[in-house]
Short mmCIF file of C-alpha atoms and ligand atoms in Angstrom, two decimals:
data_model
loop_
_atom_site.label_atom_id
_atom_site.label_comp_id
_atom_site.label_asym_id
_atom_site.label_seq_id
_atom_site.Cartn_x
_atom_site.Cartn_y
_atom_site.Cartn_z
CA MET A 1 -0.91 -0.19 0.40
CA ALA A 2 1.50 3.45 -1.51
CA LEU A 3 -1.04 5.88 -0.11
CA ALA A 4 -2.15 6.50 2.98
CA ILE A 5 -5.26 8.00 4.86
CA ILE A 6 -6.21 10.71 7.97
CA TYR A 7 -7.97 11.95 8.90
CA SER A 8 -7.50 15.62 11.41
CA ARG A 9 -8.71 19.07 12.05
CA ALA A 10 -7.50 22.46 11.31
CA SER A 11 -8.92 25.30 13.42
CA SER A 12 -11.25 27.93 11.77
CA GLY A 13 -12.60 30.83 14.90
CA ILE A 14 -14.11 28.32 17.23
CA THR A 15 -15.09 25.04 13.90
CA ALA A 16 -12.15 23.10 13.63
CA PRO A 17 -12.93 21.44 9.49
CA LEU A 18 -12.17 18.21 8.47
CA VAL A 19 -8.59 17.87 7.51
CA THR A 20 -7.77 14.78 5.35
CA VAL A 21 -3.58 13.42 5.43
CA GLU A 22 -3.03 11.46 2.04
CA ALA A 23 0.74 10.01 2.26
CA HIS A 24 1.65 9.26 -1.64
CA LEU A 25 5.04 6.78 -1.65
CA SER A 26 5.57 6.68 -5.29
CA PHE A 27 8.66 5.44 -6.97
CA GLY A 28 11.92 8.61 -8.53
CA MET A 29 14.16 10.59 -6.80
CA ALA A 30 14.31 10.66 -2.59
CA GLY A 31 12.42 13.81 -1.41
CA PHE A 32 9.58 15.44 0.68
CA PHE A 33 6.50 17.64 -0.47
CA ILE A 34 3.84 19.27 1.06
CA VAL A 35 1.04 20.49 -0.51
CA GLY A 36 -2.00 21.92 0.31
CA LEU A 37 -1.87 25.39 1.79
CA PRO A 38 0.61 25.06 4.31
CA GLU A 39 1.77 27.67 6.51
CA ALA A 40 5.75 27.93 7.47
CA ALA A 41 4.70 25.99 10.85
CA VAL A 42 3.24 23.44 8.58
CA LYS A 43 6.16 23.29 6.22
CA GLU A 44 8.66 23.05 9.10
CA SER A 45 6.97 20.02 9.21
CA ARG A 46 8.98 17.58 7.18
CA ASP A 47 11.33 17.66 9.85
CA ARG A 48 10.56 16.84 12.97
CA VAL A 49 8.56 13.81 10.84
CA ARG A 50 11.76 12.68 9.84
CA SER A 51 13.79 12.89 13.52
CA ALA A 52 10.69 11.96 15.06
CA LEU A 53 10.62 8.44 12.84
CA LEU A 54 13.83 7.92 12.43
CA ASN A 55 14.50 8.89 16.37
CA THR A 56 12.12 6.20 16.95
CA HIS A 57 13.73 3.61 15.88
CA PHE A 58 10.62 3.80 12.45
CA GLU A 59 12.51 3.52 9.07
CA PHE A 60 12.36 6.69 6.40
CA PRO A 61 11.13 5.23 3.91
CA SER A 62 14.30 7.06 0.91
CA LYS A 63 10.89 7.52 -1.93
CA ARG A 64 10.15 10.50 -2.87
CA ILE A 65 7.15 11.30 -0.42
CA THR A 66 3.39 13.24 -1.37
CA ILE A 67 1.27 14.46 1.44
CA ASN A 68 -1.57 16.72 -0.06
CA LEU A 69 -3.23 18.42 2.81
CA ALA A 70 -7.14 18.71 1.18
CA PRO A 71 -9.51 21.17 1.05
CA ALA A 72 -6.57 22.66 -0.27
CA ASP A 73 -8.26 26.47 -0.25
CA LEU A 74 -8.20 25.70 3.54
CA PRO A 75 -5.28 27.90 5.15
CA LYS A 76 -3.16 24.92 7.98
CA GLU A 77 -1.45 26.23 10.82
CA GLY A 78 0.72 25.27 13.38
CA GLY A 79 2.63 21.82 13.84
CA ARG A 80 -1.59 20.10 14.28
CA PHE A 81 -0.28 18.12 11.58
CA ASP A 82 2.69 16.39 12.89
CA LEU A 83 1.06 13.21 13.99
CA PRO A 84 -0.99 12.99 11.56
CA ILE A 85 1.70 13.25 8.36
CA ALA A 86 3.40 10.70 10.45
CA LEU A 87 1.34 8.26 10.99
CA GLY A 88 0.56 8.80 7.09
CA ILE A 89 4.01 8.07 6.42
CA LEU A 90 3.83 4.44 8.59
CA ALA A 91 0.06 3.54 6.74
CA ALA A 92 1.53 3.66 3.61
CA SER A 93 5.25 2.11 4.04
CA GLY A 94 3.24 -0.23 5.90
CA GLN A 95 4.87 0.05 9.36
CA ILE A 96 1.14 0.23 10.53
CA PRO A 97 -2.16 -1.39 10.12
CA VAL A 98 -4.07 0.83 7.97
CA GLU A 99 -7.60 -0.93 8.37
CA SER A 100 -8.49 1.12 11.72
CA LEU A 101 -7.43 4.79 10.57
CA GLU A 102 -10.59 5.22 8.95
CA THR A 103 -12.23 5.12 12.17
CA TYR A 104 -9.70 7.79 13.87
CA GLU A 105 -8.69 11.31 14.47
CA PHE A 106 -5.84 13.07 14.92
CA THR A 107 -3.94 15.98 15.81
CA GLY A 108 -1.13 16.80 17.49
CA GLU A 109 3.05 18.05 16.91
CA LEU A 110 5.95 16.24 18.10
CA ALA A 111 9.01 16.83 19.22
CA LEU A 112 12.28 15.11 16.57
CA SER A 113 12.41 12.34 19.57
CA GLY A 114 8.78 11.73 19.28
CA GLU A 115 7.53 13.30 22.01
CA LEU A 116 3.74 14.56 21.53
CA ARG A 117 2.88 18.22 22.40
CA PRO A 118 0.00 19.82 22.42
CA VAL A 119 -2.02 21.85 20.13
CA ARG A 120 -4.00 25.24 20.99
CA GLY A 121 -7.93 24.89 20.00
CA ILE A 122 -8.46 21.28 21.00
CA LEU A 123 -12.02 21.81 22.27
CA PRO A 124 -13.05 22.33 19.03
CA VAL A 125 -11.65 19.59 17.61
CA VAL A 126 -12.89 17.24 19.95
CA LEU A 127 -16.60 18.89 19.66
CA SER A 128 -16.02 18.73 15.59
CA SER A 129 -14.91 14.90 15.59
CA TRP A 130 -17.12 13.39 18.32
CA GLN A 131 -19.93 14.30 15.42
CA SER A 132 -18.02 12.80 12.15
CA GLY A 133 -18.12 9.85 15.05
CA ARG A 134 -14.86 9.20 14.67
CA GLN A 135 -12.70 7.98 17.69
CA LEU A 136 -9.70 11.31 18.54
CA ILE A 137 -6.30 11.09 19.64
CA VAL A 138 -4.34 14.50 21.38
CA PRO A 139 -1.55 15.09 22.74
CA PHE A 140 -1.10 14.14 26.89
CA HIS A 141 -0.61 17.42 27.57
CA ASN A 142 -4.52 18.35 25.84
CA SER A 143 -5.73 15.44 27.55
CA ASP A 144 -7.52 18.72 30.80
CA GLU A 145 -9.32 19.65 27.66
CA ALA A 146 -10.28 16.57 25.77
CA ALA A 147 -11.91 15.73 28.44
CA LEU A 148 -14.38 18.58 29.09
CA VAL A 149 -17.29 17.12 26.59
CA GLN A 150 -17.64 13.70 28.51
CA GLN A 151 -19.59 12.12 25.84
CA ALA A 152 -16.46 12.27 23.27
CA LYS A 153 -14.60 9.76 25.26
CA VAL A 154 -11.50 11.02 23.94
CA LEU A 155 -7.74 8.97 23.72
CA SER A 156 -4.06 10.61 25.11
CA ALA A 157 -0.93 9.68 24.35
CA LYS A 158 2.09 10.97 25.56
CA HIS A 159 4.59 9.55 22.41
CA LEU A 160 4.43 8.70 18.59
CA LEU A 161 5.21 4.84 20.31
CA GLU A 162 2.15 4.90 21.82
CA VAL A 163 -0.42 5.67 19.40
CA CYS A 164 1.86 3.12 17.51
CA ALA A 165 1.27 0.47 19.83
CA HIS A 166 -2.88 1.02 19.65
CA LEU A 167 -3.11 1.19 16.24
CA LYS A 168 -1.48 -2.78 16.39
CA GLY A 169 -3.37 -3.33 19.11
CA ASP A 170 -0.47 -4.13 21.76
CA GLN A 171 -1.50 -1.46 24.15
CA LEU A 172 -4.94 0.58 24.00
CA LEU A 173 -4.10 4.46 25.39
CA THR A 174 -6.69 5.04 27.86
CA SER A 175 -9.34 7.48 27.30
CA CYS A 176 -9.33 11.53 28.82
CA MET A 177 -10.76 12.20 32.48
CA ARG A 178 -12.25 15.34 33.59
CA HIS A 179 -11.76 16.82 37.10
CA ASP A 180 -14.57 19.20 37.99
CA SER A 181 -13.85 22.24 39.92
CA GLU A 182 -15.44 24.26 42.87
CA SER A 183 -18.44 25.70 42.09
CA GLN A 184 -18.28 30.05 40.97
CA LEU A 185 -18.44 31.34 44.75
CA GLU A 186 -16.06 29.68 46.78
CA ASN A 187 -13.52 32.26 44.57
CA ALA A 188 -15.83 35.75 44.20
CA LEU A 189 -15.44 38.98 45.53
CA ASP A 190 -18.46 39.97 48.15
CA ILE A 191 -20.68 42.81 47.90
CA ALA A 192 -20.94 43.03 52.01
CA ASP A 193 -17.54 43.91 51.93
CA VAL A 194 -18.44 47.60 50.11
CA LYS A 195 -20.21 49.76 52.66
CA GLY A 196 -22.88 51.95 52.26
CA GLN A 197 -23.29 52.67 48.72
CA VAL A 198 -27.60 50.74 48.57
CA GLN A 199 -28.39 52.59 45.53
CA ALA A 200 -25.51 51.55 43.82
CA LYS A 201 -25.97 48.16 44.44
CA ARG A 202 -29.51 47.76 44.10
CA ALA A 203 -28.20 49.48 40.35
CA LEU A 204 -25.85 45.98 40.08
CA GLU A 205 -28.45 43.17 41.08
CA VAL A 206 -30.72 44.74 38.60
CA ALA A 207 -28.37 44.29 36.20
CA ALA A 208 -27.15 40.90 37.07
CA ALA A 209 -30.74 40.13 36.82
CA GLY A 210 -31.68 41.25 33.31
CA GLN A 211 -28.12 41.01 31.99
CA HIS A 212 -27.71 44.80 31.41
CA SER A 213 -24.82 47.01 30.43
CA LEU A 214 -23.91 49.15 33.22
CA LEU A 215 -21.99 52.46 33.59
CA TYR A 216 -21.24 53.80 37.74
CA LEU A 217 -19.95 57.06 37.39
CA GLY A 218 -18.26 59.36 40.08
CA PRO A 219 -15.65 60.75 42.46
CA PRO A 220 -12.88 59.00 43.34
CA GLY A 221 -12.13 56.45 45.69
CA THR A 222 -16.60 55.74 46.12
CA GLY A 223 -16.38 52.02 45.69
CA LYS A 224 -16.77 52.44 41.48
CA THR A 225 -14.22 50.16 39.98
CA MET A 226 -14.71 47.43 43.62
CA LEU A 227 -18.61 47.92 42.92
CA ALA A 228 -17.72 46.17 39.45
CA SER A 229 -15.66 43.60 40.25
CA ARG A 230 -18.50 41.78 42.35
CA LEU A 231 -20.21 41.53 39.72
CA PRO A 232 -19.70 37.84 39.00
CA GLY A 233 -20.86 36.75 41.97
CA ILE A 234 -24.13 37.64 41.98
CA LEU A 235 -24.51 36.13 38.85
CA PRO A 236 -26.19 32.45 38.15
CA ASP A 237 -23.61 29.61 36.83
CA LEU A 238 -22.97 28.86 33.91
CA THR A 239 -24.48 25.50 31.90
CA GLU A 240 -22.33 23.14 30.62
CA GLN A 241 -23.18 23.97 26.91
CA GLN A 242 -22.30 28.08 27.67
CA ALA A 243 -18.80 27.28 30.07
CA LEU A 244 -17.48 25.03 26.88
CA GLU A 245 -18.30 27.32 24.09
CA VAL A 246 -16.29 30.21 27.44
CA ALA A 247 -14.02 27.30 26.43
CA ALA A 248 -13.93 26.88 23.16
CA VAL A 249 -13.21 30.08 22.48
CA ALA A 250 -10.62 30.03 25.44
CA SER A 251 -9.02 26.80 23.61
CA VAL A 252 -8.13 28.86 20.54
CA SER A 253 -7.17 32.42 22.09
CA SER A 254 -3.62 33.09 22.78
CA GLN A 255 -3.36 32.65 26.02
CA GLY A 256 -5.39 28.98 25.57
CA PHE A 257 -7.41 27.15 28.18
CA ASN A 258 -6.46 26.83 31.40
CA PRO A 259 -8.27 23.42 33.07
CA GLY A 260 -9.36 25.70 36.59
CA THR A 261 -11.17 27.89 35.12
CA TRP A 262 -13.73 24.99 33.57
CA LYS A 263 -17.15 26.68 34.49
CA LYS A 264 -16.23 30.03 35.64
CA ILE A 265 -17.68 32.74 34.60
CA PRO A 266 -15.35 34.63 32.35
CA PHE A 267 -14.57 37.72 33.98
CA ARG A 268 -12.49 40.41 31.62
CA SER A 269 -11.14 43.48 32.40
CA PRO A 270 -8.25 44.53 29.89
CA HIS A 271 -6.51 47.92 30.29
CA HIS A 272 -7.67 51.56 28.58
CA THR A 273 -4.29 51.49 27.02
CA SER A 274 -5.58 48.46 24.51
CA SER A 275 -4.95 48.46 20.99
CA SER A 276 -8.84 47.85 19.06
CA VAL A 277 -6.96 44.35 17.92
CA ALA A 278 -6.61 43.57 21.71
CA LEU A 279 -10.14 44.14 22.29
CA VAL A 280 -12.26 42.87 19.37
CA GLY A 281 -9.69 40.09 18.14
CA GLY A 282 -7.62 40.03 14.71
CA GLY A 283 -3.71 39.46 13.88
CA ARG A 284 -3.24 36.55 11.61
CA PRO A 285 -4.48 34.10 11.77
CA PRO A 286 -7.33 35.85 13.72
CA ARG A 287 -7.09 35.29 17.58
CA PRO A 288 -10.09 36.35 19.83
CA GLY A 289 -9.64 39.53 21.33
CA GLU A 290 -11.34 40.82 25.38
CA ILE A 291 -14.69 40.60 23.52
CA SER A 292 -15.29 36.98 22.56
CA LEU A 293 -13.06 36.16 25.67
CA ALA A 294 -15.73 37.83 27.32
CA HIS A 295 -18.54 35.10 25.75
CA HIS A 296 -21.68 34.26 28.54
CA GLY A 297 -19.35 37.07 31.43
CA VAL A 298 -18.22 40.05 32.15
CA LEU A 299 -16.31 42.74 29.99
CA PHE A 300 -14.99 45.19 32.54
CA LEU A 301 -14.19 48.49 31.46
CA ASP A 302 -12.32 50.47 33.68
CA GLU A 303 -11.79 54.36 32.98
CA LEU A 304 -13.97 54.82 30.05
CA PRO A 305 -12.75 57.82 28.99
CA GLU A 306 -9.49 56.62 29.08
CA PHE A 307 -9.72 53.92 26.64
CA HIS A 308 -9.23 55.86 22.63
CA ARG A 309 -12.16 56.73 21.44
CA HIS A 310 -11.91 54.21 18.55
CA VAL A 311 -10.88 51.09 20.15
CA LEU A 312 -14.18 51.78 22.58
CA GLU A 313 -16.02 52.71 18.28
CA CYS A 314 -15.00 49.20 17.93
CA MET A 315 -17.77 47.73 19.92
CA ARG A 316 -20.17 48.92 18.78
CA GLU A 317 -21.51 46.39 16.10
CA PRO A 318 -20.84 43.50 18.83
CA LEU A 319 -22.48 45.21 21.88
CA GLU A 320 -26.04 44.90 20.03
CA SER A 321 -25.24 41.80 17.68
CA GLY A 322 -23.59 38.88 20.13
CA SER A 323 -20.61 38.24 18.06
CA ILE A 324 -18.17 39.67 16.30
CA THR A 325 -16.61 39.59 12.45
CA ILE A 326 -13.67 39.62 11.42
CA SER A 327 -12.28 41.11 7.71
CA ARG A 328 -9.53 40.37 5.95
CA ALA A 329 -7.59 39.51 2.55
CA ALA A 330 -8.01 35.61 2.29
CA ILE A 331 -9.99 35.04 5.31
CA GLN A 332 -13.04 36.04 7.31
CA MET A 333 -13.44 34.63 10.85
CA SER A 334 -16.51 35.51 13.09
CA PHE A 335 -16.12 34.41 16.87
CA PRO A 336 -18.77 34.87 19.79
CA ALA A 337 -19.23 38.24 22.27
CA PHE A 338 -21.72 37.99 24.47
CA PHE A 339 -20.69 39.98 26.94
CA GLN A 340 -23.25 42.25 29.72
CA LEU A 341 -20.31 45.92 29.82
CA ILE A 342 -19.55 46.71 33.12
CA ALA A 343 -17.71 50.55 33.32
CA THR A 344 -16.79 52.94 35.03
CA MET A 345 -15.56 56.67 35.10
CA ASN A 346 -15.27 59.97 36.87
CA PRO A 347 -18.32 62.72 35.53
CA CYS A 348 -15.49 65.14 34.94
CA PRO A 349 -11.36 65.21 34.78
CA CYS A 350 -10.69 66.04 38.31
CA GLY A 351 -13.47 63.83 38.84
CA TYR A 352 -15.66 66.30 41.38
CA ALA A 353 -18.35 67.36 39.56
CA GLY A 354 -21.63 67.07 41.15
CA SER A 355 -20.58 67.00 44.35
CA LYS A 356 -21.71 67.78 47.63
CA SER A 357 -18.62 67.65 49.52
CA GLU A 358 -15.43 68.50 47.05
CA SER A 359 -15.57 71.45 44.64
CA CYS A 360 -15.09 71.36 40.96
CA GLN A 361 -12.70 72.61 39.04
CA CYS A 362 -13.09 71.98 36.06
CA SER A 363 -15.01 74.83 33.35
CA ASN A 364 -18.85 72.71 32.00
CA GLU A 365 -16.84 73.08 28.03
CA GLN A 366 -13.71 71.09 29.80
CA ILE A 367 -17.00 68.45 31.33
CA LYS A 368 -18.03 68.11 28.13
CA ARG A 369 -14.94 66.95 26.30
CA TYR A 370 -14.41 64.51 29.10
CA LEU A 371 -18.03 63.01 28.64
CA GLY A 372 -17.11 63.70 24.99
CA LYS A 373 -14.31 61.29 24.73
CA ILE A 374 -17.53 58.22 24.89
CA SER A 375 -19.56 58.50 21.37
CA GLY A 376 -23.49 59.74 21.98
CA PRO A 377 -24.50 55.83 19.82
CA LEU A 378 -22.02 54.03 22.46
CA LEU A 379 -23.45 55.93 25.28
CA ASP A 380 -26.86 54.71 24.49
CA ARG A 381 -26.72 51.54 24.04
CA ILE A 382 -25.22 51.20 28.28
CA ASP A 383 -28.71 51.01 29.73
CA MET A 384 -28.36 51.98 33.14
CA HIS A 385 -25.61 55.00 33.89
CA VAL A 386 -25.39 55.72 37.91
CA GLU A 387 -23.81 57.87 40.03
CA VAL A 388 -21.65 56.50 42.64
CA THR A 389 -21.45 59.14 45.56
CA ARG A 390 -18.72 59.87 48.04
CA LEU A 391 -20.37 57.84 51.51
CA PRO A 392 -20.11 60.47 54.83
CA PRO A 393 -17.11 58.87 57.47
CA GLU A 394 -19.57 57.20 60.18
CA PHE A 395 -20.25 54.89 56.89
CA LEU A 396 -17.17 53.80 56.14
CA ILE A 397 -16.13 53.42 60.58
CA GLN A 398 -19.48 52.62 61.89
CA ALA A 399 -21.67 50.28 59.01
CA ASN A 400 -22.11 47.19 60.57
CA GLN A 401 -20.35 44.14 57.42
CA HIS A 402 -22.98 41.25 59.59
CA GLU A 403 -25.83 43.57 58.69
CA ALA A 404 -25.03 43.54 54.97
CA GLU A 405 -26.06 41.60 52.47
CA THR A 406 -24.07 38.95 51.02
CA SER A 407 -23.78 38.17 47.21
CA ALA A 408 -24.86 34.16 47.80
CA THR A 409 -28.30 36.62 48.88
CA VAL A 410 -28.71 38.12 45.92
CA ARG A 411 -27.47 35.59 43.25
CA GLU A 412 -31.00 34.18 44.40
CA ARG A 413 -32.50 37.51 44.02
CA VAL A 414 -31.07 37.04 40.31
CA ILE A 415 -31.26 33.57 39.60
CA LEU A 416 -34.89 33.75 40.29
CA SER A 417 -35.69 36.87 37.77
CA ARG A 418 -33.81 35.50 35.45
CA GLU A 419 -36.14 31.77 35.74
CA VAL A 420 -38.98 34.97 35.37
CA GLN A 421 -37.61 35.88 33.39
CA LYS A 422 -36.82 32.90 30.63
CA GLN A 423 -40.35 31.15 31.31
CA ARG A 424 -42.15 34.11 29.84
CA GLN A 425 -40.06 34.68 26.82
CA GLY A 426 -37.45 32.25 26.88
CA LYS A 427 -34.31 34.97 27.01
CA LEU A 428 -33.34 37.80 29.18
CA ASN A 429 -34.69 41.51 29.04
CA SER A 430 -31.83 42.71 27.92
CA VAL A 431 -31.77 40.85 24.69
CA LEU A 432 -36.20 41.22 23.75
CA THR A 433 -36.21 42.57 20.22
CA VAL A 434 -38.38 45.54 19.10
CA PRO A 435 -41.92 43.83 18.46
CA GLU A 436 -41.45 41.51 22.11
CA LEU A 437 -40.76 44.80 24.91
CA ASP A 438 -43.90 45.30 22.77
CA HIS A 439 -45.75 42.25 23.94
CA TYR A 440 -43.70 41.41 26.94
CA GLY A 441 -43.18 44.74 28.52
CA LYS A 442 -46.39 45.75 29.11
CA VAL A 443 -46.99 49.86 31.15
CA ASP A 444 -49.73 50.65 33.67
CA ALA A 445 -52.11 53.68 32.47
CA ASP A 446 -49.37 55.59 35.47
CA ALA A 447 -46.09 54.57 33.99
CA GLU A 448 -47.39 55.48 30.82
CA ARG A 449 -47.62 59.20 31.24
CA LEU A 450 -44.43 59.43 33.51
CA LEU A 451 -42.91 57.80 29.86
CA THR A 452 -44.22 59.70 28.28
CA HIS A 453 -42.34 62.84 29.97
CA ALA A 454 -39.74 61.44 30.73
CA VAL A 455 -38.67 61.16 26.98
CA VAL A 456 -40.01 64.72 26.25
CA LYS A 457 -38.03 65.93 29.44
CA PHE A 458 -34.59 64.50 28.70
CA ASN A 459 -35.28 64.30 24.68
CA LEU A 460 -34.17 60.07 24.65
CA SER A 461 -33.45 58.05 21.97
CA ALA A 462 -35.47 55.55 20.52
CA ARG A 463 -32.52 53.10 21.38
CA ALA A 464 -32.20 54.94 25.08
CA TYR A 465 -36.38 54.46 25.71
CA HIS A 466 -36.27 50.64 25.04
CA ARG A 467 -34.17 50.16 27.23
CA ILE A 468 -35.42 51.43 30.19
CA VAL A 469 -38.50 50.15 30.00
CA LYS A 470 -36.03 46.70 29.45
CA VAL A 471 -34.86 47.42 32.90
CA SER A 472 -37.99 49.05 34.97
CA ARG A 473 -39.09 44.90 33.16
CA THR A 474 -36.51 43.32 35.12
CA ILE A 475 -36.66 45.35 37.94
CA ALA A 476 -40.62 44.48 37.71
CA ASP A 477 -39.48 40.58 37.77
CA LEU A 478 -37.35 40.73 40.73
CA GLU A 479 -40.52 42.53 42.18
CA GLY A 480 -42.59 40.05 41.49
CA SER A 481 -44.49 42.38 39.43
CA ALA A 482 -46.46 41.07 35.85
CA VAL A 483 -47.12 44.77 34.99
CA ILE A 484 -44.59 47.51 34.81
CA LYS A 485 -45.73 49.33 37.41
CA ALA A 486 -44.76 53.87 37.32
CA ILE A 487 -42.02 53.03 40.31
CA HIS A 488 -40.52 50.19 38.14
CA LEU A 489 -39.90 53.06 35.49
CA GLY A 490 -39.70 55.39 37.53
CA GLU A 491 -36.19 53.55 38.65
CA ALA A 492 -35.18 52.55 35.98
CA LEU A 493 -35.04 56.39 34.58
CA ASN A 494 -32.95 56.90 38.04
CA TYR A 495 -30.37 54.30 36.49
CA ARG A 496 -30.02 57.11 33.57
CA CYS A 497 -28.22 60.49 34.70
CA LEU A 498 -26.06 60.82 31.82
CA ASP A 499 -29.56 61.65 30.10
CA ARG A 500 -29.89 64.01 33.22
CA SER A 501 -26.68 65.63 33.34
CA ARG A 502 -26.86 66.60 29.37
CA ILE A 503 -29.98 68.78 29.91
CA MET A 504 -27.96 70.12 32.68
CA ILE A 505 -24.70 71.58 31.06
N1 LIG B 1 -17.83 51.52 49.70
C1 LIG B 1 -16.88 50.79 50.31
N2 LIG B 1 -16.84 50.33 50.91
C2 LIG B 1 -15.63 50.00 51.45
N3 LIG B 1 -14.63 50.72 50.97
C3 LIG B 1 -14.63 51.18 49.88
C4 LIG B 1 -16.16 51.64 49.84
N4 LIG B 1 -15.63 52.40 49.02
C5 LIG B 1 -13.49 52.42 48.88
N5 LIG B 1 -13.83 51.99 49.29
C6 LIG B 1 -12.04 51.92 49.75
O1 LIG B 1 -11.22 52.55 48.63
C7 LIG B 1 -10.62 52.10 48.45
C8 LIG B 1 -11.32 52.69 46.46
O2 LIG B 1 -12.12 51.88 45.64
P1 LIG B 1 -12.38 52.09 44.42
O3 LIG B 1 -10.49 51.57 43.46
O4 LIG B 1 -13.09 51.15 44.17
O5 LIG B 1 -12.81 53.09 43.72
P2 LIG B 1 -13.00 53.72 42.26
O6 LIG B 1 -14.11 54.38 42.65
O7 LIG B 1 -12.93 53.39 42.10
O8 LIG B 1 -12.00 55.78 42.31
P3 LIG B 1 -11.74 55.76 41.19
O9 LIG B 1 -12.50 56.72 40.55
O10 LIG B 1 -10.41 56.56 41.55
O11 LIG B 1 -11.05 54.61 39.54
C9 LIG B 1 -11.29 50.76 47.68
O12 LIG B 1 -9.84 49.89 47.36
C10 LIG B 1 -11.65 50.58 49.15
O13 LIG B 1 -10.17 49.90 50.31
MG1 LIG B 2 -11.52 52.79 39.80
#
């Protein structure tokens, strides 16, 4: 048999398309050629495979070896095809049996000694090979990640020789085992640590219940960052499906997937010097950015006006669509980016505008310019803007922490209200479409009057209007009220401090 066919997988966004590795040995001048759009690292696999075969005492055929990676128009990167290429040569030269090869898929980089090295993006490979019905063999160092899809029964090996022994039936490989980590709450920061700030805490609860985006505004040192970093602690656990999606994004990112973070709600807080590629993704090959790494979790932008304006503008579209498509000349890739945005900022350059205890040194013009760093369309996409005021000193000194609500208590209410939303409309309030909102966001007569008055007074855009109704829907759900009353709407309007300040400046 001078031809062997081995199945493997490429990496494309968070998918793993099938790649057929064809190995052909023919007469003619000895040589080793890889065709089928291989990138530099794949071309280098010639040297790795050759050394690995020689160092494991296999024969390296002195024939003309042609490896074809099909389909040819799919870009192939990394050392992931080393193992399938080596096995293809061994099968084509009759050194391992070919009969069972079609029931397997292989991926793994080879060290010169024949040891298997881990590859990036294993999770999408596991999911795709499981759907195809073939059994996957991966490097041992990828086994924690591969074990996440429990139904898949992936095999792992440390060395090329182990894979060959398995294929010959001499010594079978074992399945990867999954080790689940502890629950979300154990490491989360507790909201009880924040003294006072009742309104800001309540806003955090509302935001968590309806998955609304939230911006905290206030003078320095009032606890904005502290509050925002406590959001994951009051969110419900990820479902198995959500956790797999989160892990799949991490798996293809430049950091790779860390099994210790399995089922943890993503909390990403990129620094304000981040570039647009770091925030929304990109590069060659395109990798997911912070917004995708925050998929099903929280994206925390501390000191929002310090971010470059064009970087923030890149988020406008994914904030609404829940995904990002990166287009380059040769390639187009989509990554999921369904995240909850939480941000903080000072109200002016000195930080004390509107403060009762300190006088603000900034002119109206300076304040306008500072607020202008965040574009209107972006602000319009933020459901809630909440003022965090400075605590009176007696609060800081005396507040009795035994009376403060813990994250666990708040989380129970959040979970309950999310259940109500899911049962009523099958999704959370923040993602209701306009027709759905018309149907589920019914307001009573008093609330309607209040809403009409607010639209005129604050000159609200249609988007701002819908967002206010969504937030008031969540407030009504937290209270267990089927209809939105004026009190719910009043509270939601209270969480729009920038709409109010716009008419004051
Ligand atoms: N409500 C509070 N309860 C307990 N500690 C607080 C509170 N507010 C502030 N602190 C203390 O002040 C520190 C600074 O708080 P934090 O970083 O959250 O302020 P900030 O509002 O984000 O300020 P800045 O605008 O300068 O970023 C906290 O680490 C904490 O020690
Ligand atoms: Mg801060």
